[in-house]
Amino acid sequence: MSFLENRPYDELTVGDHASVSHLVTERDLVLFASVSGDVNPVHLDEEFAAATPFKGRIAHGMLSGALISAAIACELPGPGSIYIGQELSFLRPVRLGDELRIELEILEKLPKNRVRIATRVLNQEGKKAVDGVATVMAPTEKISVQRPELPLVTF
Amino acid sequence: MSFLENRPYDELTVGDHASVSHLVTERDLVLFASVSGDVNPVHLDEEFAAATPFKGRIAHGMLSGALISAAIACELPGPGSIYIGQELSFLRPVRLGDELRIELEILEKLPKNRVRIATRVLNQEGKKAVDGVATVMAPTEKISVQRPELPLVTF
């Protein structure tokens, strides 16, 4: 059984960091298209995408936003965090098969339990695909919650 | 058969707007949890969520980001747009059953085919759940592409 644990505001220090890896697969592109409604063929149709400047299918930019938000919610600060804001710069396309590394680093502690967090998504070459800063209200209580089982999603 | 059509840079005028409606359902929360990896029980477990300050399950904040990104990619400017950046402020929780309205409005035309777009998500009471600004490289060519069929996603 797996648990999600948080790091409350009082335990956070500037420079604290966390990272998560994520392999980009067909499943990501189909599920993100399905949940967002963005069915652009540059994400879904290899033949169409091959004729674009990207020369092949790319992931939705906001998939990286989703991965960043999940890293904040599950890792740093973790459960009980309240998302206040997010700035994102999309610097490079993300492609099928990319092995992403989502990196978080506490930049600043603010009043009222708020923190600013550097949020970066790097590809397998170590190049930044997405850069940004999140503002989060960190939890005040230490909590550890059982990781819910997701229903099996198939397509 | 349905098509996605864009509005190229030369056709865009400050004040141009578009909106999309979206009913938030169980499916959104499960698919977003699945694709992002954010399985926090505040999104998935009614009993857990009832005991939080939200007093019930809430949608992932970045689900609104996903809906904004889809509106940009499919509606304004539409296919061929390249996402440069997005600022998001999460102002109010979004809940199951909320009827969201994603609103886009061209704020400014910048050099190099770029535009700044106001991006807002309102709930059924007309209150802002999310506010923000996107920066997008608009397409230069008018295109109309067949809307791809998504594989059926079930859970």
Coordinates of C-alpha atoms in Angstrom, one line a residue:
Chain A
M1 CA 0.0 0.0 0.0
S2 CA 1.4 3.4 -1.0
F3 CA 1.0 6.7 0.8
L4 CA 1.2 10.3 -0.2
E5 CA 3.1 12.4 2.4
N6 CA 3.4 16.1 2.5
R7 CA 6.0 18.6 3.7
P8 CA 4.2 21.3 5.7
Y9 CA 5.1 25.0 5.5
D10 CA 7.2 24.9 8.7
E11 CA 9.4 22.1 7.3
L12 CA 10.1 23.8 4.0
T13 CA 13.4 25.5 3.4
V14 CA 14.5 27.6 0.4
G15 CA 16.4 25.2 -1.9
D16 CA 14.3 22.1 -1.0
H17 CA 13.7 20.2 -4.2
A18 CA 11.9 17.2 -5.6
S19 CA 11.7 15.5 -9.0
V20 CA 9.5 13.1 -10.9
S21 CA 10.2 11.2 -14.1
H22 CA 7.7 10.6 -16.8
L23 CA 7.9 8.8 -20.1
V24 CA 5.6 10.3 -22.7
T25 CA 3.5 7.7 -24.4
E26 CA 0.6 7.4 -26.8
R27 CA -1.6 7.0 -23.8
D28 CA -0.7 10.5 -22.5
L29 CA -1.6 12.1 -25.9
V30 CA -5.0 10.3 -26.2
L31 CA -6.0 10.9 -22.5
F32 CA -5.0 14.5 -22.6
A33 CA -6.8 15.1 -25.9
S34 CA -9.8 13.4 -24.4
V35 CA -9.9 15.3 -21.1
S36 CA -9.0 18.7 -22.5
G37 CA -10.9 18.4 -25.8
D38 CA -7.8 19.4 -27.8
V39 CA -7.9 17.0 -30.7
N40 CA -5.6 18.9 -33.0
P41 CA -4.0 16.5 -35.4
V42 CA -0.5 17.7 -34.6
H43 CA -0.9 15.6 -31.4
L44 CA -2.9 12.7 -32.8
D45 CA -2.2 12.2 -36.6
E46 CA 1.3 11.2 -37.5
E47 CA 0.9 11.9 -41.2
F48 CA -0.5 15.4 -40.6
A49 CA 2.1 16.2 -38.0
A50 CA 5.0 15.1 -40.3
A51 CA 4.1 17.9 -42.6
T52 CA 4.2 20.6 -39.9
P53 CA 7.3 22.5 -38.7
F54 CA 7.5 20.0 -35.9
K55 CA 8.1 17.1 -38.4
G56 CA 6.1 14.7 -36.2
R57 CA 3.6 14.5 -33.4
I58 CA 4.1 16.6 -30.3
A59 CA 2.6 16.4 -26.9
H60 CA 0.1 19.1 -25.8
G61 CA 2.0 21.9 -24.1
M62 CA -0.3 21.8 -21.1
L63 CA 0.5 18.1 -20.5
S64 CA 3.7 19.5 -19.0
G65 CA 1.5 21.8 -16.9
A66 CA -0.5 18.8 -15.7
L67 CA 2.7 16.9 -14.7
I68 CA 4.0 20.0 -12.8
S69 CA 0.7 20.3 -11.0
A70 CA 0.8 16.7 -10.0
A71 CA 4.4 16.9 -8.7
I72 CA 3.4 19.8 -6.5
A73 CA 0.2 18.0 -5.3
C74 CA 1.9 14.7 -4.6
E75 CA 5.6 15.5 -3.8
L76 CA 6.4 19.1 -2.8
P77 CA 4.7 20.3 -0.8
G78 CA 2.3 17.4 -1.4
P79 CA -1.2 16.7 -0.1
G80 CA -3.0 19.6 1.4
S81 CA -1.3 22.1 -0.9
I82 CA -3.6 24.7 -2.5
Y83 CA -2.6 25.9 -5.9
I84 CA -2.6 29.7 -6.1
G85 CA -0.9 30.4 -9.4
Q86 CA 1.4 29.1 -12.2
E87 CA 3.4 30.8 -14.8
L88 CA 4.6 28.6 -17.7
S89 CA 6.9 29.2 -20.6
F90 CA 6.8 26.6 -23.3
L91 CA 10.4 26.5 -24.7
R92 CA 10.7 23.2 -26.7
P93 CA 8.3 20.6 -28.0
V94 CA 7.8 17.4 -26.1
R95 CA 7.6 14.3 -28.2
L96 CA 6.4 10.7 -27.9
G97 CA 9.1 8.7 -26.2
D98 CA 10.6 11.7 -24.4
E99 CA 11.7 10.8 -20.9
L100 CA 10.8 13.9 -19.0
R101 CA 12.1 15.0 -15.6
I102 CA 9.8 17.4 -13.7
E103 CA 11.9 19.4 -11.2
L104 CA 10.6 21.5 -8.4
E105 CA 12.6 23.8 -6.1
I106 CA 11.5 26.0 -3.3
L107 CA 12.5 29.6 -4.3
E108 CA 11.0 31.7 -1.5
K109 CA 8.8 31.4 1.6
L110 CA 6.1 34.1 1.7
P111 CA 3.7 35.1 4.5
K112 CA 0.4 33.2 5.0
N113 CA 2.0 29.8 4.4
R114 CA 2.7 30.6 0.8
V115 CA 5.8 29.5 -1.2
R116 CA 7.1 30.2 -4.6
I117 CA 8.4 27.1 -6.4
A118 CA 10.6 26.9 -9.5
T119 CA 8.9 24.4 -11.9
R120 CA 10.9 23.0 -14.8
V121 CA 10.4 20.2 -17.3
L122 CA 13.6 18.8 -18.8
N123 CA 13.9 16.3 -21.6
Q124 CA 16.3 13.3 -21.8
E125 CA 19.0 15.6 -23.2
G126 CA 18.7 17.8 -20.2
K127 CA 17.2 20.6 -22.2
K128 CA 14.3 22.7 -20.8
A129 CA 11.0 22.0 -22.4
V130 CA 9.0 24.1 -20.0
D131 CA 10.1 26.6 -17.3
G132 CA 8.0 28.4 -14.8
V133 CA 7.1 29.4 -11.3
A134 CA 4.3 28.2 -9.1
T135 CA 2.7 29.9 -6.1
V136 CA 1.3 27.5 -3.6
M137 CA -0.3 27.7 -0.1
A138 CA 1.6 25.0 1.7
P139 CA -0.2 22.7 4.1
T140 CA 0.2 23.5 7.8
E141 CA -0.3 20.0 9.1
K142 CA 1.8 16.9 8.4
I143 CA -0.5 14.4 6.7
S144 CA 0.0 11.0 5.1
V145 CA -2.9 9.7 3.0
Q146 CA -3.4 6.4 1.3
R147 CA -2.9 6.7 -2.4
P148 CA -6.3 6.1 -3.9
E149 CA -6.6 3.3 -6.5
L150 CA -7.5 4.8 -9.9
P151 CA -10.2 3.1 -12.0
L152 CA -8.5 1.4 -14.9
V153 CA -8.6 3.6 -17.9
T154 CA -8.6 1.9 -21.3
F155 CA -8.8 3.1 -24.9
Chain B
M1 CA -17.8 15.4 -40.4
S2 CA -16.5 18.2 -38.2
F3 CA -13.6 20.6 -39.0
L4 CA -11.2 22.7 -36.9
E5 CA -10.7 26.1 -38.5
N6 CA -8.2 28.8 -37.4
R7 CA -8.0 32.6 -37.4
P8 CA -4.6 33.5 -38.7
Y9 CA -2.6 36.5 -37.3
D10 CA -3.7 38.9 -40.0
E11 CA -7.4 38.2 -39.3
L12 CA -7.1 38.8 -35.6
T13 CA -8.2 42.1 -34.0
V14 CA -7.9 43.2 -30.4
G15 CA -11.2 42.4 -28.7
D16 CA -11.9 39.2 -30.7
H17 CA -13.3 36.6 -28.4
A18 CA -14.4 33.0 -28.2
S19 CA -15.9 30.8 -25.6
V20 CA -16.4 27.1 -24.9
S21 CA -18.7 25.5 -22.3
H22 CA -17.7 22.5 -20.3
L23 CA -19.6 20.5 -17.7
V24 CA -17.3 19.0 -15.1
T25 CA -17.9 15.3 -14.6
E26 CA -16.5 12.3 -12.8
R27 CA -14.8 11.4 -16.1
D28 CA -12.8 14.6 -16.0
L29 CA -11.4 14.0 -12.5
V30 CA -10.6 10.3 -13.3
L31 CA -8.9 11.1 -16.6
F32 CA -7.0 14.1 -15.3
A33 CA -5.8 12.1 -12.3
S34 CA -4.8 9.3 -14.7
V35 CA -2.9 11.4 -17.2
S36 CA -1.2 13.8 -14.7
G37 CA -0.6 11.3 -11.9
D38 CA -2.3 13.6 -9.3
V39 CA -4.3 11.0 -7.3
N40 CA -4.9 13.2 -4.3
P41 CA -8.0 12.1 -2.5
V42 CA -9.4 15.6 -2.5
H43 CA -10.2 15.0 -6.1
L44 CA -11.1 11.3 -5.9
D45 CA -12.5 10.3 -2.5
E46 CA -15.7 12.0 -1.5
E47 CA -15.4 10.9 2.2
F48 CA -11.9 12.3 2.5
A49 CA -12.8 15.5 0.6
A50 CA -15.8 16.1 2.8
A51 CA -13.5 16.6 5.8
T52 CA -11.3 19.2 4.1
P53 CA -11.9 22.9 4.0
F54 CA -13.4 22.4 0.5
K55 CA -16.2 20.2 2.1
G56 CA -16.3 18.0 -1.0
R57 CA -14.4 16.9 -4.0
I58 CA -12.8 19.5 -6.2
A59 CA -11.4 19.4 -9.7
H60 CA -7.6 19.6 -10.3
G61 CA -6.7 23.2 -10.7
M62 CA -4.8 22.4 -13.9
L63 CA -7.9 20.9 -15.5
S64 CA -8.9 24.5 -16.1
G65 CA -5.5 25.0 -17.6
A66 CA -6.1 22.1 -19.9
L67 CA -9.5 23.5 -21.0
I68 CA -7.9 26.9 -21.7
S69 CA -5.2 25.3 -23.8
A70 CA -7.7 23.4 -25.8
A71 CA -9.8 26.5 -26.4
I72 CA -6.7 28.3 -27.7
A73 CA -5.7 25.3 -29.9
C74 CA -9.2 24.6 -31.3
E75 CA -11.0 28.0 -31.3
L76 CA -8.9 31.1 -31.0
P77 CA -6.5 31.3 -32.9
G78 CA -7.1 27.6 -33.5
P79 CA -5.0 25.0 -35.4
G80 CA -1.5 26.0 -36.1
S81 CA -1.2 28.1 -33.0
I82 CA 2.1 27.6 -31.0
Y83 CA 1.8 28.0 -27.3
I84 CA 4.5 30.3 -25.9
G85 CA 3.4 30.9 -22.3
Q86 CA 0.5 30.9 -19.9
E87 CA -0.1 32.7 -16.6
L88 CA -2.8 31.2 -14.4
S89 CA -4.3 32.4 -11.1
F90 CA -6.6 29.9 -9.4
L91 CA -9.2 31.9 -7.6
R92 CA -12.0 29.5 -6.7
P93 CA -12.4 25.7 -6.5
V94 CA -14.1 24.0 -9.4
R95 CA -16.5 21.2 -8.4
L96 CA -18.2 18.2 -10.0
G97 CA -21.3 19.4 -11.8
D98 CA -20.0 22.9 -12.4
E99 CA -20.9 24.3 -15.9
L100 CA -17.7 26.1 -16.8
R101 CA -17.4 28.8 -19.5
I102 CA -13.9 29.2 -20.9
E103 CA -13.5 32.7 -22.3
L104 CA -10.7 34.0 -24.5
E105 CA -10.2 37.5 -25.7
I106 CA -7.4 39.0 -27.8
L107 CA -5.7 41.6 -25.7
E108 CA -2.8 42.7 -27.8
K109 CA -1.1 41.9 -31.1
L110 CA 2.7 41.7 -30.8
P111 CA 5.4 41.5 -33.5
K112 CA 6.4 38.1 -35.0
N113 CA 2.8 36.9 -35.2
R114 CA 2.4 36.8 -31.4
V115 CA -0.7 37.7 -29.5
R116 CA -1.6 38.0 -25.9
I117 CA -4.9 36.5 -25.0
A118 CA -7.0 37.0 -21.8
T119 CA -8.0 33.5 -20.5
R120 CA -10.8 33.1 -18.0
V121 CA -12.8 30.2 -16.6
L122 CA -16.1 31.2 -15.1
N123 CA -18.5 29.0 -13.2
Q124 CA -22.3 28.8 -13.6
E125 CA -22.7 31.7 -11.2
G126 CA -20.5 33.8 -13.4
K127 CA -17.7 33.9 -10.8
K128 CA -14.1 33.6 -11.9
A129 CA -12.5 30.3 -11.0
V130 CA -9.4 30.9 -13.0
D131 CA -7.9 34.0 -14.6
G132 CA -4.8 34.4 -16.7
V133 CA -3.1 35.5 -19.8
A134 CA -1.7 33.3 -22.7
T135 CA 1.0 34.3 -25.2
V136 CA 0.6 32.5 -28.4
M137 CA 2.3 32.5 -31.8
A138 CA -0.7 32.7 -34.1
P139 CA -0.8 30.7 -37.4
T140 CA 0.0 32.7 -40.6
E141 CA -2.0 30.5 -43.0
K142 CA -5.7 29.9 -42.9
I143 CA -6.2 26.2 -42.3
S144 CA -9.2 23.9 -41.9
V145 CA -8.5 20.4 -40.7
Q146 CA -10.7 17.5 -40.2
R147 CA -11.3 16.9 -36.5
P148 CA -9.7 13.5 -35.7
E149 CA -11.8 10.8 -34.1
L150 CA -10.5 10.0 -30.6
P151 CA -10.3 6.4 -29.5
L152 CA -13.1 5.7 -27.1
V153 CA -11.7 6.1 -23.5
T154 CA -13.5 4.0 -20.9
F155 CA -12.9 3.5 -17.2

